PDB file of C-alpha atoms in Angstrom:
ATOM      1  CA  UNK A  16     -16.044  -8.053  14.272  1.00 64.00           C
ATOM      2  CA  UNK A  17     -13.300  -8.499  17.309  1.00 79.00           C
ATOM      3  CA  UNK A  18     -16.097 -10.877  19.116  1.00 85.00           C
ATOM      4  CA  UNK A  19     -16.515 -12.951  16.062  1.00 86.00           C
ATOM      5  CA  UNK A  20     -12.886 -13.295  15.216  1.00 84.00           C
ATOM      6  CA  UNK A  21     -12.321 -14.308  18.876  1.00 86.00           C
ATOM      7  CA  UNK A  22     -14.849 -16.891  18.254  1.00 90.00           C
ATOM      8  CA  UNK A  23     -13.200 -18.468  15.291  1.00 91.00           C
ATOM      9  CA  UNK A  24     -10.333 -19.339  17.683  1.00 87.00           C
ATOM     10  CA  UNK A  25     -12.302 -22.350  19.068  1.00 90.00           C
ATOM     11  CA  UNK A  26     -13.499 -23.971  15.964  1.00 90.00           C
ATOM     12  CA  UNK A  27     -11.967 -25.496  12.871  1.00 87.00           C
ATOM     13  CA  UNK A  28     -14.574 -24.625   9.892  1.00 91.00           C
ATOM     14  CA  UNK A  29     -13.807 -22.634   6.521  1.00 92.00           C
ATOM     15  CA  UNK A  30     -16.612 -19.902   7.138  1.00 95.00           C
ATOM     16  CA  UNK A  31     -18.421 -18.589  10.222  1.00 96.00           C
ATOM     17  CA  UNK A  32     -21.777 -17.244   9.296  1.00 95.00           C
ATOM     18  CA  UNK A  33     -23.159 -15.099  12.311  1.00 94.00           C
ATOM     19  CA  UNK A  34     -27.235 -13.504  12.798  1.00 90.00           C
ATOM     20  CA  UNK A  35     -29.004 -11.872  15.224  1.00 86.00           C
ATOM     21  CA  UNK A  36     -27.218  -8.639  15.111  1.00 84.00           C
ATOM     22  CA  UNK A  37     -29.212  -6.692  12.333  1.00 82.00           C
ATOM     23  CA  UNK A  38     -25.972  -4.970   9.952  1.00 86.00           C
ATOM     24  CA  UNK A  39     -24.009  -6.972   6.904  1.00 91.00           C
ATOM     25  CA  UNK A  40     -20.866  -7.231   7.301  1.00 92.00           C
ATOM     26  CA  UNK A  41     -18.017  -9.489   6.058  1.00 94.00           C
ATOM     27  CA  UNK A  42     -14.367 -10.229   6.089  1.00 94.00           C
ATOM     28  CA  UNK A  43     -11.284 -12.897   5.792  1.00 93.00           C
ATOM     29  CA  UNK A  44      -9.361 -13.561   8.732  1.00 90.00           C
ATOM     30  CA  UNK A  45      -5.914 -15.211   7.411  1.00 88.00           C
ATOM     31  CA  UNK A  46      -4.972 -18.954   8.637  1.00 88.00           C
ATOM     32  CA  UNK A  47      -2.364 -21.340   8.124  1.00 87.00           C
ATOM     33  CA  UNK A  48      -3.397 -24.945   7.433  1.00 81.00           C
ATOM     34  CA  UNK A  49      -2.886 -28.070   5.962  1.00 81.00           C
ATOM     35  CA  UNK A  50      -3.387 -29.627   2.525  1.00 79.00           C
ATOM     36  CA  UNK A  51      -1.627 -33.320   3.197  1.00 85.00           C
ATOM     37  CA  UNK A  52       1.827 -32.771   4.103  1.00 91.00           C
ATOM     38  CA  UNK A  53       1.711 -29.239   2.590  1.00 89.00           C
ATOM     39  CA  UNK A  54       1.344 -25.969   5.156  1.00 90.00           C
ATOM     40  CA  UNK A  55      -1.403 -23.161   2.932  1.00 86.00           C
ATOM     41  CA  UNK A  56      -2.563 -20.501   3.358  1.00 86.00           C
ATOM     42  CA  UNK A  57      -6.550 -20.495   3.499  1.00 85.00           C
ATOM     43  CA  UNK A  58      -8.656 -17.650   4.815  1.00 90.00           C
ATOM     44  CA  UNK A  59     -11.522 -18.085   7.184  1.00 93.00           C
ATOM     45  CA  UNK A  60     -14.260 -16.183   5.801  1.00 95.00           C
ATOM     46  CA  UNK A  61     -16.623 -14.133   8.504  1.00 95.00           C
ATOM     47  CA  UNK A  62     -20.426 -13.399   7.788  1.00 95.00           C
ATOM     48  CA  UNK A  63     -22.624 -11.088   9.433  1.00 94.00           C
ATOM     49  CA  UNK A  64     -25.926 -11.658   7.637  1.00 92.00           C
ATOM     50  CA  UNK A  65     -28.042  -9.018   7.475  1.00 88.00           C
ATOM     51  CA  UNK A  66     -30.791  -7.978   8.453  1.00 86.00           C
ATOM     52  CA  UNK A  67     -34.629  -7.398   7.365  1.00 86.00           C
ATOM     53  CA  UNK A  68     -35.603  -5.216   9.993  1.00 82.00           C
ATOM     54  CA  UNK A  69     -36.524  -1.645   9.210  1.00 80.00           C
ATOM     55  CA  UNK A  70     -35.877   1.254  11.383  1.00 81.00           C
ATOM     56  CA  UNK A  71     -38.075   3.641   9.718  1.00 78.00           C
ATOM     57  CA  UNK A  72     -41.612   3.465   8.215  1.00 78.00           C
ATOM     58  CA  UNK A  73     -42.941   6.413   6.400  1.00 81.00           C
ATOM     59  CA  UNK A  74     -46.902   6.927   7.212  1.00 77.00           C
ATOM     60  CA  UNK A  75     -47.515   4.172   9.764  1.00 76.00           C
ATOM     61  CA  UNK A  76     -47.308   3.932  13.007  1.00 84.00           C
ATOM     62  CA  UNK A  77     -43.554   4.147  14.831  1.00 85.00           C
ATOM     63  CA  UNK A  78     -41.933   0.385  15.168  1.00 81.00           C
ATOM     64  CA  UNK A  79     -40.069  -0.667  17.782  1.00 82.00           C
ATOM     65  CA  UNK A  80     -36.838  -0.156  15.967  1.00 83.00           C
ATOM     66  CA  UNK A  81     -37.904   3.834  15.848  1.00 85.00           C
ATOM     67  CA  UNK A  82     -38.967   3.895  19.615  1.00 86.00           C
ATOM     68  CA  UNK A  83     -36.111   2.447  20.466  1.00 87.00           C
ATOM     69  CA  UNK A  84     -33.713   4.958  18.382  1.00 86.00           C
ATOM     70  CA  UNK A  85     -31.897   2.266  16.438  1.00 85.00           C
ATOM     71  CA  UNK A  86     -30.051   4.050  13.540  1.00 85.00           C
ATOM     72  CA  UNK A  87     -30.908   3.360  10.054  1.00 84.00           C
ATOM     73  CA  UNK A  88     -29.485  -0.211   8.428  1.00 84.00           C
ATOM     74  CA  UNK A  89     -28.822  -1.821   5.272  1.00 86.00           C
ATOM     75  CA  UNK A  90     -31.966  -4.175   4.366  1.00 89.00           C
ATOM     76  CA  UNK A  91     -30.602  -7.573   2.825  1.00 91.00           C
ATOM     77  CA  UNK A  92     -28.594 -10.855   3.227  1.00 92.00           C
ATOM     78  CA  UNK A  93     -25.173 -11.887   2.371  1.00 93.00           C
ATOM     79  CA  UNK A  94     -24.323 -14.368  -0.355  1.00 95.00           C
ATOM     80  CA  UNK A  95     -21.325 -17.245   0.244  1.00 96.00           C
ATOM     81  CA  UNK A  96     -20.365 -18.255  -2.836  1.00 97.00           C
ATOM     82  CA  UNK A  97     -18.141 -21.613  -2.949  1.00 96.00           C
ATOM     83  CA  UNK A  98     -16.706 -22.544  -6.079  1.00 96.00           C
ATOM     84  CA  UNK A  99     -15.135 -26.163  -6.205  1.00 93.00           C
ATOM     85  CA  UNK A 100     -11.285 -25.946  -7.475  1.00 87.00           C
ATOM     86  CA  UNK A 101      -8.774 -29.013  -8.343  1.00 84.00           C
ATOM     87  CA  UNK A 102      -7.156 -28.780  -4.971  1.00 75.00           C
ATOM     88  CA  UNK A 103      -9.622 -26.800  -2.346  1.00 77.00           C
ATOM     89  CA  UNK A 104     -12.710 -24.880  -2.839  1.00 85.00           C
ATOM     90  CA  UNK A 105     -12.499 -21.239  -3.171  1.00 90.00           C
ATOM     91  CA  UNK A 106     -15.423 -19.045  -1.526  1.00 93.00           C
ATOM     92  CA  UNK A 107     -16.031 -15.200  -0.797  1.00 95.00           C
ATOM     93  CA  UNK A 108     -19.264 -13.478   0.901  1.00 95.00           C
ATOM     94  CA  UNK A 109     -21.040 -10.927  -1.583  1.00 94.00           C
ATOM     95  CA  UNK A 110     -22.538  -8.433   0.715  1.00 87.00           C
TER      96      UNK A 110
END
């Protein structure tokens, strides 16, 4: 997650949704911003998204995830939920 969070540094967005690196994995990295004159506190949210590759096949032939000795994963997608408040919208990643 260090690479990601590094990332973050150079943009200004509520949530970072990342791919491409086949695990599911989230977390909030804490900010300070602004709400008009007002200094809050609002999270940037960090999404690894999944992945749908499998490592292991029962009965068929090996894939390349086998050959290649990648170790097991979690099949599946994350979830960003953003729920519209008053004052700011308030979202979380369901993993």
């Amino acid at each position: 997650l260090t690479k990601y969070s590094k990332d973050m540094n150079h943009w200004e967005a509520d949530a970072f949704l990342y791919g491409h690196v086949h695990r599911k994995q989230s977390d909030r990295v804490p900010r300070l911003g602004l709400w008009g004159e007002k200094l809050i506190s609002k999270p940037k949210l960090l999404g690894i998204c999944g992945t749908f590759l499998r490592t292991y096949t029962a009965g068929a032939d090996p894939t390349y995830s086998e050959k290649a000795g990648y170790p097991p994963t979690e099949i599946g997608a994350l979830t960003l939920n953003i729920k519209p408040k008053r004052t700011w919208c308030e979202m979380w990643i369901d993993t």
